[in-house]
C-alpha cells in the first residue's frame, strides 16, 4: 500500500476502547464464536490451536500467528483438512499483496460500488456495497478484485485496532433488482473472494431494497444455514430499528434511514461524524 488515509484512522477514543467480554467472544445457539482474535487467548482457544498444530504439523510462514490460525480454524468450523486447504490458498493470495494504487484501482473506488460509511457503537467500520452496480461488462473481474483488495487493505490497515476492533459491518443495497437485474454470478465471485481472504471479519450484513422474490428465496435458504450465518445476515424490510441498535444514525446515509447526507463522492474515504456511540 502506497497511501495512508488519516481521516478514517482511529482516534484516541477508539484506540483506548475496552471491548466487553461479549464483543470478544460470544455464544450463538450451540456455538461459541470469537470476534476479536488478537490479544490474550483463553484455555479453550489455545487447546484448539495446539490440537490442530499437533495433527497438521508446524507452519513455517510467519503470517501464521496463533490468533491467525484460530481465525481460520473458526471460519472452517475447526475442520482440520478444510482449514489446511484454506490456509494454503491464503498463503498464495498473500503473495499478490500489496496492491498499488493505480488508475484501475482509482476508477473502481470512485465508482461508488463499495465505500466507507462510518463506524458502529463498537467502532467497527461500516462498509456500503452497492451490489446493483456490480457489472463485469463495465469492468473486468480482475479490476474488481484488484480494487476490492486495495479497499479492504485500507480498512484493515487504517481502521482496525487489533484486539479492539477487528470486524466490519456491511450494508448491501440491491436497489430492488431481482435475479435478472442483478449479475448474480458476478456477485457470487465477489462475495466468495471476501469470504476466502478475509476470514472471520464479518460482524453483520444488512441487505436493503430487496424484491419480494428474493425475500421468499432467503426465507427458504436460511432453513439450511447454520444459526451463526443466519444471525449475521439481516434482510431489512422497511424497519431499520435492528440496524440502529448498534449504529448511531449519524453514521448512516438518509437512504438507509440515517441522518447523513447521501454520498455522491466515494473516494478518498472519509467519516462524516465522529459521534459513534448510542443515539441520544
PDB file of C-alpha atoms in Angstrom:
ATOM      1  CA  UNK A   1       0.000   0.000   0.000  1.00  0.00           C
ATOM      2  CA  UNK A   2       1.400   3.347  -1.000  1.00  0.00           C
ATOM      3  CA  UNK A   3      -1.060   5.790   0.579  1.00  0.00           C
ATOM      4  CA  UNK A   4      -2.429   6.489   4.036  1.00  0.00           C
ATOM      5  CA  UNK A   5      -5.824   7.941   4.822  1.00  0.00           C
ATOM      6  CA  UNK A   6      -5.653   9.905   8.053  1.00  0.00           C
ATOM      7  CA  UNK A   7      -9.333  10.960   8.008  1.00  0.00           C
ATOM      8  CA  UNK A   8     -10.505   7.411   8.782  1.00  0.00           C
ATOM      9  CA  UNK A   9      -7.788   6.392  11.236  1.00  0.00           C
ATOM     10  CA  UNK A  10      -8.808   5.539  14.818  1.00  0.00           C
ATOM     11  CA  UNK A  11      -8.877   8.476  17.233  1.00  0.00           C
ATOM     12  CA  UNK A  12      -7.880   8.219  20.893  1.00  0.00           C
ATOM     13  CA  UNK A  13     -11.410   7.186  21.853  1.00  0.00           C
ATOM     14  CA  UNK A  14     -11.127   4.137  19.598  1.00  0.00           C
ATOM     15  CA  UNK A  15      -7.509   3.326  20.444  1.00  0.00           C
ATOM     16  CA  UNK A  16      -8.343   3.131  24.159  1.00  0.00           C
ATOM     17  CA  UNK A  17     -11.715   1.396  23.806  1.00  0.00           C
ATOM     18  CA  UNK A  18     -12.130  -1.662  26.034  1.00  0.00           C
ATOM     19  CA  UNK A  19     -14.378  -4.241  24.342  1.00  0.00           C
ATOM     20  CA  UNK A  20     -16.846  -6.130  26.504  1.00  0.00           C
ATOM     21  CA  UNK A  21     -16.435  -9.858  27.080  1.00  0.00           C
ATOM     22  CA  UNK A  22     -19.336 -10.475  24.687  1.00  0.00           C
ATOM     23  CA  UNK A  23     -17.657  -8.374  21.998  1.00  0.00           C
ATOM     24  CA  UNK A  24     -14.562 -10.524  22.305  1.00  0.00           C
ATOM     25  CA  UNK A  25     -16.301 -13.873  22.372  1.00  0.00           C
ATOM     26  CA  UNK A  26     -20.000 -14.676  22.275  1.00  0.00           C
ATOM     27  CA  UNK A  27     -22.383 -17.613  22.261  1.00  0.00           C
ATOM     28  CA  UNK A  28     -24.831 -18.090  19.403  1.00  0.00           C
ATOM     29  CA  UNK A  29     -27.083 -21.080  19.893  1.00  0.00           C
ATOM     30  CA  UNK A  30     -24.841 -24.091  20.443  1.00  0.00           C
ATOM     31  CA  UNK A  31     -21.770 -22.248  19.136  1.00  0.00           C
ATOM     32  CA  UNK A  32     -19.219 -20.086  20.911  1.00  0.00           C
ATOM     33  CA  UNK A  33     -17.503 -17.764  18.464  1.00  0.00           C
ATOM     34  CA  UNK A  34     -14.607 -15.387  18.878  1.00  0.00           C
ATOM     35  CA  UNK A  35     -14.919 -11.958  17.293  1.00  0.00           C
ATOM     36  CA  UNK A  36     -11.591 -10.475  18.463  1.00  0.00           C
ATOM     37  CA  UNK A  37      -8.591 -12.714  17.914  1.00  0.00           C
ATOM     38  CA  UNK A  38      -5.580 -10.573  18.756  1.00  0.00           C
ATOM     39  CA  UNK A  39      -4.529 -10.345  22.388  1.00  0.00           C
ATOM     40  CA  UNK A  40      -4.850 -12.938  25.125  1.00  0.00           C
ATOM     41  CA  UNK A  41      -6.489 -16.196  24.082  1.00  0.00           C
ATOM     42  CA  UNK A  42      -8.308 -18.370  26.595  1.00  0.00           C
ATOM     43  CA  UNK A  43      -7.746 -22.013  27.522  1.00  0.00           C
ATOM     44  CA  UNK A  44     -10.334 -23.278  25.035  1.00  0.00           C
ATOM     45  CA  UNK A  45      -8.743 -21.326  22.176  1.00  0.00           C
ATOM     46  CA  UNK A  46      -5.220 -22.500  22.968  1.00  0.00           C
ATOM     47  CA  UNK A  47      -6.369 -26.103  23.264  1.00  0.00           C
ATOM     48  CA  UNK A  48      -7.947 -25.938  19.790  1.00  0.00           C
ATOM     49  CA  UNK A  49      -4.800 -24.392  18.288  1.00  0.00           C
ATOM     50  CA  UNK A  50      -2.494 -26.924  19.989  1.00  0.00           C
ATOM     51  CA  UNK A  51      -4.629 -29.855  18.788  1.00  0.00           C
ATOM     52  CA  UNK A  52      -4.568 -28.536  15.231  1.00  0.00           C
ATOM     53  CA  UNK A  53      -0.788 -27.981  15.252  1.00  0.00           C
ATOM     54  CA  UNK A  54      -0.184 -31.472  16.635  1.00  0.00           C
ATOM     55  CA  UNK A  55      -2.231 -33.023  13.838  1.00  0.00           C
ATOM     56  CA  UNK A  56      -1.318 -30.688  10.965  1.00  0.00           C
ATOM     57  CA  UNK A  57       2.308 -30.002  11.833  1.00  0.00           C
ATOM     58  CA  UNK A  58       4.089 -26.643  12.260  1.00  0.00           C
ATOM     59  CA  UNK A  59       3.599 -23.827   9.748  1.00  0.00           C
ATOM     60  CA  UNK A  60       6.805 -22.039   8.805  1.00  0.00           C
ATOM     61  CA  UNK A  61       5.267 -18.952   7.229  1.00  0.00           C
ATOM     62  CA  UNK A  62       5.382 -16.111   9.809  1.00  0.00           C
ATOM     63  CA  UNK A  63       1.850 -14.991   8.850  1.00  0.00           C
ATOM     64  CA  UNK A  64       0.568 -17.954  10.867  1.00  0.00           C
ATOM     65  CA  UNK A  65       0.467 -16.499  14.327  1.00  0.00           C
ATOM     66  CA  UNK A  66      -1.699 -18.298  16.865  1.00  0.00           C
ATOM     67  CA  UNK A  67      -4.542 -15.747  16.543  1.00  0.00           C
ATOM     68  CA  UNK A  68      -4.445 -16.040  12.744  1.00  0.00           C
ATOM     69  CA  UNK A  69      -4.557 -19.842  12.900  1.00  0.00           C
ATOM     70  CA  UNK A  70      -7.529 -19.609  15.253  1.00  0.00           C
ATOM     71  CA  UNK A  71      -9.264 -17.219  12.850  1.00  0.00           C
ATOM     72  CA  UNK A  72      -9.029 -19.832  10.079  1.00  0.00           C
ATOM     73  CA  UNK A  73      -9.963 -22.709  12.357  1.00  0.00           C
ATOM     74  CA  UNK A  74     -13.145 -20.981  13.451  1.00  0.00           C
ATOM     75  CA  UNK A  75     -14.044 -19.955   9.890  1.00  0.00           C
ATOM     76  CA  UNK A  76     -13.797 -23.634   8.898  1.00  0.00           C
ATOM     77  CA  UNK A  77     -15.731 -24.959  11.902  1.00  0.00           C
ATOM     78  CA  UNK A  78     -12.469 -26.426  13.278  1.00  0.00           C
ATOM     79  CA  UNK A  79     -12.257 -28.996  10.477  1.00  0.00           C
ATOM     80  CA  UNK A  80      -8.587 -29.846  10.027  1.00  0.00           C
ATOM     81  CA  UNK A  81      -8.375 -30.659   6.298  1.00  0.00           C
ATOM     82  CA  UNK A  82     -10.597 -27.772   5.285  1.00  0.00           C
ATOM     83  CA  UNK A  83      -8.574 -25.379   7.432  1.00  0.00           C
ATOM     84  CA  UNK A  84      -5.266 -26.555   5.926  1.00  0.00           C
ATOM     85  CA  UNK A  85      -6.628 -26.138   2.407  1.00  0.00           C
ATOM     86  CA  UNK A  86      -7.871 -22.586   3.015  1.00  0.00           C
ATOM     87  CA  UNK A  87      -4.601 -21.663   4.745  1.00  0.00           C
ATOM     88  CA  UNK A  88      -2.646 -22.843   1.717  1.00  0.00           C
ATOM     89  CA  UNK A  89      -4.909 -20.833  -0.591  1.00  0.00           C
ATOM     90  CA  UNK A  90      -4.477 -17.800   1.638  1.00  0.00           C
ATOM     91  CA  UNK A  91      -0.684 -18.111   1.527  1.00  0.00           C
ATOM     92  CA  UNK A  92      -0.818 -17.974  -2.285  1.00  0.00           C
ATOM     93  CA  UNK A  93      -3.122 -14.962  -2.209  1.00  0.00           C
ATOM     94  CA  UNK A  94      -0.876 -13.073   0.231  1.00  0.00           C
ATOM     95  CA  UNK A  95       1.945 -13.330  -2.312  1.00  0.00           C
ATOM     96  CA  UNK A  96      -0.055 -10.978  -4.578  1.00  0.00           C
ATOM     97  CA  UNK A  97      -0.002  -8.213  -1.955  1.00  0.00           C
ATOM     98  CA  UNK A  98       0.325  -5.307  -1.585  1.00  0.00           C
ATOM     99  CA  UNK A  99      -1.848  -3.812  -4.306  1.00  0.00           C
ATOM    100  CA  UNK A 100      -0.599  -0.470  -5.615  1.00  0.00           C
ATOM    101  CA  UNK A 101      -2.904   2.478  -6.158  1.00  0.00           C
ATOM    102  CA  UNK A 102      -3.171   2.974  -9.913  1.00  0.00           C
ATOM    103  CA  UNK A 103      -5.683   4.205 -12.493  1.00  0.00           C
ATOM    104  CA  UNK A 104      -7.683   0.955 -12.475  1.00  0.00           C
ATOM    105  CA  UNK A 105      -7.961   0.979  -8.673  1.00  0.00           C
ATOM    106  CA  UNK A 106      -8.927   4.647  -8.649  1.00  0.00           C
ATOM    107  CA  UNK A 107     -11.650   4.090 -11.262  1.00  0.00           C
ATOM    108  CA  UNK A 108     -13.119   1.260  -9.187  1.00  0.00           C
ATOM    109  CA  UNK A 109     -13.041   3.204  -5.916  1.00  0.00           C
ATOM    110  CA  UNK A 110     -14.620   6.337  -7.386  1.00  0.00           C
ATOM    111  CA  UNK A 111     -17.477   4.360  -8.981  1.00  0.00           C
ATOM    112  CA  UNK A 112     -19.310   4.029  -5.674  1.00  0.00           C
ATOM    113  CA  UNK A 113     -19.534   0.249  -5.844  1.00  0.00           C
ATOM    114  CA  UNK A 114     -18.082  -0.008  -2.346  1.00  0.00           C
ATOM    115  CA  UNK A 115     -17.137   2.693   0.145  1.00  0.00           C
ATOM    116  CA  UNK A 116     -16.678   3.508   3.819  1.00  0.00           C
ATOM    117  CA  UNK A 117     -19.719   4.919   5.619  1.00  0.00           C
ATOM    118  CA  UNK A 118     -18.703   5.245   9.288  1.00  0.00           C
ATOM    119  CA  UNK A 119     -18.379   3.110  12.433  1.00  0.00           C
ATOM    120  CA  UNK A 120     -20.875   1.356  14.708  1.00  0.00           C
ATOM    121  CA  UNK A 121     -21.177   1.644  18.519  1.00  0.00           C
ATOM    122  CA  UNK A 122     -18.182  -0.668  18.940  1.00  0.00           C
ATOM    123  CA  UNK A 123     -16.185   1.286  16.321  1.00  0.00           C
ATOM    124  CA  UNK A 124     -16.426  -1.421  13.683  1.00  0.00           C
ATOM    125  CA  UNK A 125     -16.075   0.050  10.163  1.00  0.00           C
ATOM    126  CA  UNK A 126     -19.351   0.286   8.239  1.00  0.00           C
ATOM    127  CA  UNK A 127     -18.973  -0.543   4.550  1.00  0.00           C
ATOM    128  CA  UNK A 128     -21.581   0.075   1.849  1.00  0.00           C
ATOM    129  CA  UNK A 129     -21.697  -2.314  -1.107  1.00  0.00           C
ATOM    130  CA  UNK A 130     -23.962  -1.171  -3.941  1.00  0.00           C
ATOM    131  CA  UNK A 131     -24.473  -4.639  -5.364  1.00  0.00           C
ATOM    132  CA  UNK A 132     -26.630  -3.385  -8.210  1.00  0.00           C
ATOM    133  CA  UNK A 133     -23.577  -1.570  -9.600  1.00  0.00           C
ATOM    134  CA  UNK A 134     -21.523  -4.748  -9.975  1.00  0.00           C
ATOM    135  CA  UNK A 135     -21.237  -5.189 -13.737  1.00  0.00           C
ATOM    136  CA  UNK A 136     -18.484  -7.154 -15.442  1.00  0.00           C
ATOM    137  CA  UNK A 137     -19.411  -5.519 -18.748  1.00  0.00           C
ATOM    138  CA  UNK A 138     -18.011  -2.226 -17.439  1.00  0.00           C
ATOM    139  CA  UNK A 139     -15.009  -3.536 -15.519  1.00  0.00           C
ATOM    140  CA  UNK A 140     -13.276  -6.903 -15.619  1.00  0.00           C
ATOM    141  CA  UNK A 141     -13.299  -9.343 -12.722  1.00  0.00           C
ATOM    142  CA  UNK A 142      -9.571  -8.720 -12.381  1.00  0.00           C
ATOM    143  CA  UNK A 143     -10.158  -4.974 -11.935  1.00  0.00           C
ATOM    144  CA  UNK A 144     -12.958  -5.588  -9.432  1.00  0.00           C
ATOM    145  CA  UNK A 145     -10.818  -7.850  -7.275  1.00  0.00           C
ATOM    146  CA  UNK A 146      -7.810  -5.558  -7.537  1.00  0.00           C
ATOM    147  CA  UNK A 147      -9.858  -2.539  -6.429  1.00  0.00           C
ATOM    148  CA  UNK A 148     -11.653  -4.539  -3.748  1.00  0.00           C
ATOM    149  CA  UNK A 149      -8.371  -5.806  -2.320  1.00  0.00           C
ATOM    150  CA  UNK A 150      -6.921  -2.306  -2.164  1.00  0.00           C
ATOM    151  CA  UNK A 151     -10.089  -1.019  -0.485  1.00  0.00           C
ATOM    152  CA  UNK A 152     -10.201  -3.729   2.165  1.00  0.00           C
ATOM    153  CA  UNK A 153      -6.491  -3.407   2.914  1.00  0.00           C
ATOM    154  CA  UNK A 154      -7.191   0.266   3.652  1.00  0.00           C
ATOM    155  CA  UNK A 155      -9.987  -0.803   6.009  1.00  0.00           C
ATOM    156  CA  UNK A 156      -7.799  -3.382   7.785  1.00  0.00           C
ATOM    157  CA  UNK A 157      -4.655  -1.229   7.986  1.00  0.00           C
ATOM    158  CA  UNK A 158      -6.187   2.189   8.642  1.00  0.00           C
ATOM    159  CA  UNK A 159      -9.399   1.433  10.559  1.00  0.00           C
ATOM    160  CA  UNK A 160      -8.878  -1.758  12.569  1.00  0.00           C
ATOM    161  CA  UNK A 161      -7.261  -1.893  16.004  1.00  0.00           C
ATOM    162  CA  UNK A 162      -6.037  -5.435  16.825  1.00  0.00           C
ATOM    163  CA  UNK A 163      -7.666  -6.740  19.975  1.00  0.00           C
ATOM    164  CA  UNK A 164     -10.216  -3.895  19.996  1.00  0.00           C
ATOM    165  CA  UNK A 165     -11.713  -3.545  16.500  1.00  0.00           C
ATOM    166  CA  UNK A 166     -11.318  -6.460  14.079  1.00  0.00           C
ATOM    167  CA  UNK A 167     -14.702  -6.832  12.338  1.00  0.00           C
ATOM    168  CA  UNK A 168     -16.802  -4.861   9.896  1.00  0.00           C
ATOM    169  CA  UNK A 169     -20.453  -4.230   9.157  1.00  0.00           C
ATOM    170  CA  UNK A 170     -21.646  -4.319   5.546  1.00  0.00           C
ATOM    171  CA  UNK A 171     -24.747  -2.610   4.160  1.00  0.00           C
ATOM    172  CA  UNK A 172     -25.748  -4.080   0.797  1.00  0.00           C
ATOM    173  CA  UNK A 173     -28.101  -2.165  -1.499  1.00  0.00           C
ATOM    174  CA  UNK A 174     -29.834  -4.288  -4.149  1.00  0.00           C
ATOM    175  CA  UNK A 175     -31.908  -1.343  -5.474  1.00  0.00           C
ATOM    176  CA  UNK A 176     -34.953  -3.655  -5.822  1.00  0.00           C
ATOM    177  CA  UNK A 177     -33.202  -5.549  -8.588  1.00  0.00           C
ATOM    178  CA  UNK A 178     -34.352  -9.144  -8.948  1.00  0.00           C
ATOM    179  CA  UNK A 179     -32.423 -12.212 -10.021  1.00  0.00           C
ATOM    180  CA  UNK A 180     -32.486 -10.972 -13.627  1.00  0.00           C
ATOM    181  CA  UNK A 181     -31.493  -7.373 -12.853  1.00  0.00           C
ATOM    182  CA  UNK A 182     -28.517  -8.387 -10.722  1.00  0.00           C
ATOM    183  CA  UNK A 183     -25.413 -10.035 -12.128  1.00  0.00           C
ATOM    184  CA  UNK A 184     -25.677 -12.992  -9.767  1.00  0.00           C
ATOM    185  CA  UNK A 185     -22.561 -14.835 -10.940  1.00  0.00           C
ATOM    186  CA  UNK A 186     -20.519 -11.655 -10.632  1.00  0.00           C
ATOM    187  CA  UNK A 187     -21.820 -11.060  -7.114  1.00  0.00           C
ATOM    188  CA  UNK A 188     -21.092 -14.660  -6.143  1.00  0.00           C
ATOM    189  CA  UNK A 189     -17.472 -14.281  -7.222  1.00  0.00           C
ATOM    190  CA  UNK A 190     -17.081 -11.029  -5.287  1.00  0.00           C
ATOM    191  CA  UNK A 191     -18.684 -12.468  -2.123  1.00  0.00           C
ATOM    192  CA  UNK A 192     -16.644 -15.676  -2.398  1.00  0.00           C
ATOM    193  CA  UNK A 193     -13.472 -13.602  -2.664  1.00  0.00           C
ATOM    194  CA  UNK A 194     -14.418 -11.721   0.504  1.00  0.00           C
ATOM    195  CA  UNK A 195     -15.174 -14.907   2.393  1.00  0.00           C
ATOM    196  CA  UNK A 196     -11.995 -16.708   1.341  1.00  0.00           C
ATOM    197  CA  UNK A 197      -9.484 -13.945   2.044  1.00  0.00           C
ATOM    198  CA  UNK A 198     -10.997 -12.053   4.964  1.00  0.00           C
ATOM    199  CA  UNK A 199     -11.904 -14.819   7.370  1.00  0.00           C
ATOM    200  CA  UNK A 200     -13.996 -14.065  10.477  1.00  0.00           C
ATOM    201  CA  UNK A 201     -14.184 -10.353   9.632  1.00  0.00           C
ATOM    202  CA  UNK A 202     -17.948 -10.023   9.125  1.00  0.00           C
ATOM    203  CA  UNK A 203     -19.974  -8.926  12.144  1.00  0.00           C
ATOM    204  CA  UNK A 204     -23.295  -8.111  10.452  1.00  0.00           C
ATOM    205  CA  UNK A 205     -24.591  -7.812   6.904  1.00  0.00           C
ATOM    206  CA  UNK A 206     -27.723  -5.711   6.368  1.00  0.00           C
ATOM    207  CA  UNK A 207     -29.380  -6.165   2.967  1.00  0.00           C
ATOM    208  CA  UNK A 208     -31.594  -3.302   1.751  1.00  0.00           C
ATOM    209  CA  UNK A 209     -34.116  -2.799  -1.051  1.00  0.00           C
ATOM    210  CA  UNK A 210     -34.864  -6.415  -1.860  1.00  0.00           C
ATOM    211  CA  UNK A 211     -37.644  -7.764  -4.051  1.00  0.00           C
ATOM    212  CA  UNK A 212     -40.413  -9.980  -2.709  1.00  0.00           C
ATOM    213  CA  UNK A 213     -38.984 -12.924  -4.624  1.00  0.00           C
ATOM    214  CA  UNK A 214     -35.565 -12.510  -3.019  1.00  0.00           C
ATOM    215  CA  UNK A 215     -37.180 -12.291   0.414  1.00  0.00           C
ATOM    216  CA  UNK A 216     -39.022 -15.562  -0.207  1.00  0.00           C
ATOM    217  CA  UNK A 217     -35.840 -17.187  -1.523  1.00  0.00           C
ATOM    218  CA  UNK A 218     -33.926 -16.087   1.582  1.00  0.00           C
ATOM    219  CA  UNK A 219     -36.635 -17.387   3.953  1.00  0.00           C
ATOM    220  CA  UNK A 220     -36.304 -20.790   2.307  1.00  0.00           C
ATOM    221  CA  UNK A 221     -32.498 -20.782   2.085  1.00  0.00           C
ATOM    222  CA  UNK A 222     -31.879 -19.823   5.697  1.00  0.00           C
ATOM    223  CA  UNK A 223     -33.560 -23.020   6.864  1.00  0.00           C
ATOM    224  CA  UNK A 224     -30.430 -24.805   5.651  1.00  0.00           C
ATOM    225  CA  UNK A 225     -27.915 -22.360   7.115  1.00  0.00           C
ATOM    226  CA  UNK A 226     -26.232 -22.604  10.491  1.00  0.00           C
ATOM    227  CA  UNK A 227     -27.506 -20.281  13.192  1.00  0.00           C
ATOM    228  CA  UNK A 228     -24.239 -18.298  13.151  1.00  0.00           C
ATOM    229  CA  UNK A 229     -24.714 -17.415   9.480  1.00  0.00           C
ATOM    230  CA  UNK A 230     -28.397 -16.624   9.936  1.00  0.00           C
ATOM    231  CA  UNK A 231     -27.592 -14.229  12.758  1.00  0.00           C
ATOM    232  CA  UNK A 232     -25.056 -12.325  10.662  1.00  0.00           C
ATOM    233  CA  UNK A 233     -27.336 -11.712   7.661  1.00  0.00           C
ATOM    234  CA  UNK A 234     -30.342  -9.419   8.086  1.00  0.00           C
ATOM    235  CA  UNK A 235     -32.816  -8.519   5.359  1.00  0.00           C
ATOM    236  CA  UNK A 236     -34.138  -5.033   6.108  1.00  0.00           C
ATOM    237  CA  UNK A 237     -37.809  -4.835   5.177  1.00  0.00           C
ATOM    238  CA  UNK A 238     -38.721  -1.248   5.959  1.00  0.00           C
ATOM    239  CA  UNK A 239     -37.993  -1.299   9.692  1.00  0.00           C
ATOM    240  CA  UNK A 240     -34.422  -0.174  10.381  1.00  0.00           C
ATOM    241  CA  UNK A 241     -34.591  -0.477  14.186  1.00  0.00           C
ATOM    242  CA  UNK A 242     -32.335  -3.525  14.196  1.00  0.00           C
ATOM    243  CA  UNK A 243     -29.606  -1.578  12.401  1.00  0.00           C
ATOM    244  CA  UNK A 244     -29.761   1.314  14.847  1.00  0.00           C
ATOM    245  CA  UNK A 245     -29.493  -0.948  17.868  1.00  0.00           C
ATOM    246  CA  UNK A 246     -25.775  -0.987  17.154  1.00  0.00           C
ATOM    247  CA  UNK A 247     -25.226   2.080  14.961  1.00  0.00           C
ATOM    248  CA  UNK A 248     -25.701   5.801  15.556  1.00  0.00           C
ATOM    249  CA  UNK A 249     -27.977   7.392  12.951  1.00  0.00           C
ATOM    250  CA  UNK A 250     -25.300   9.983  12.168  1.00  0.00           C
ATOM    251  CA  UNK A 251     -23.148   7.172  10.743  1.00  0.00           C
ATOM    252  CA  UNK A 252     -25.735   6.156   8.146  1.00  0.00           C
ATOM    253  CA  UNK A 253     -26.953   7.831   4.965  1.00  0.00           C
ATOM    254  CA  UNK A 254     -30.540   9.015   4.674  1.00  0.00           C
ATOM    255  CA  UNK A 255     -31.301   6.389   2.035  1.00  0.00           C
ATOM    256  CA  UNK A 256     -30.716   3.727   4.695  1.00  0.00           C
ATOM    257  CA  UNK A 257     -32.734   5.554   7.364  1.00  0.00           C
ATOM    258  CA  UNK A 258     -29.920   7.593   8.918  1.00  0.00           C
ATOM    259  CA  UNK A 259     -29.322  11.338   9.059  1.00  0.00           C
ATOM    260  CA  UNK A 260     -26.145  11.525   6.966  1.00  0.00           C
ATOM    261  CA  UNK A 261     -26.471  13.190   3.558  1.00  0.00           C
ATOM    262  CA  UNK A 262     -26.434  10.636   0.747  1.00  0.00           C
ATOM    263  CA  UNK A 263     -22.967  10.423  -0.731  1.00  0.00           C
ATOM    264  CA  UNK A 264     -22.109  11.396  -4.269  1.00  0.00           C
ATOM    265  CA  UNK A 265     -18.330  11.185  -3.845  1.00  0.00           C
ATOM    266  CA  UNK A 266     -16.833   7.937  -2.591  1.00  0.00           C
ATOM    267  CA  UNK A 267     -13.048   8.278  -2.649  1.00  0.00           C
ATOM    268  CA  UNK A 268     -10.820   9.270  -0.883  1.00  0.00           C
ATOM    269  CA  UNK A 269     -12.532   7.667   2.133  1.00  0.00           C
ATOM    270  CA  UNK A 270     -13.988   9.856   4.860  1.00  0.00           C
ATOM    271  CA  UNK A 271     -16.057   9.634   8.013  1.00  0.00           C
ATOM    272  CA  UNK A 272     -18.537  12.498   8.303  1.00  0.00           C
ATOM    273  CA  UNK A 273     -19.390  12.235  12.012  1.00  0.00           C
ATOM    274  CA  UNK A 274     -17.237  11.258  14.997  1.00  0.00           C
ATOM    275  CA  UNK A 275     -20.370  10.508  17.020  1.00  0.00           C
ATOM    276  CA  UNK A 276     -20.123   6.735  17.063  1.00  0.00           C
ATOM    277  CA  UNK A 277     -21.849   5.871  20.320  1.00  0.00           C
ATOM    278  CA  UNK A 278     -25.540   5.280  21.015  1.00  0.00           C
ATOM    279  CA  UNK A 279     -28.204   7.687  19.814  1.00  0.00           C
ATOM    280  CA  UNK A 280     -29.349  10.204  22.424  1.00  0.00           C
TER     281      UNK A 280
END
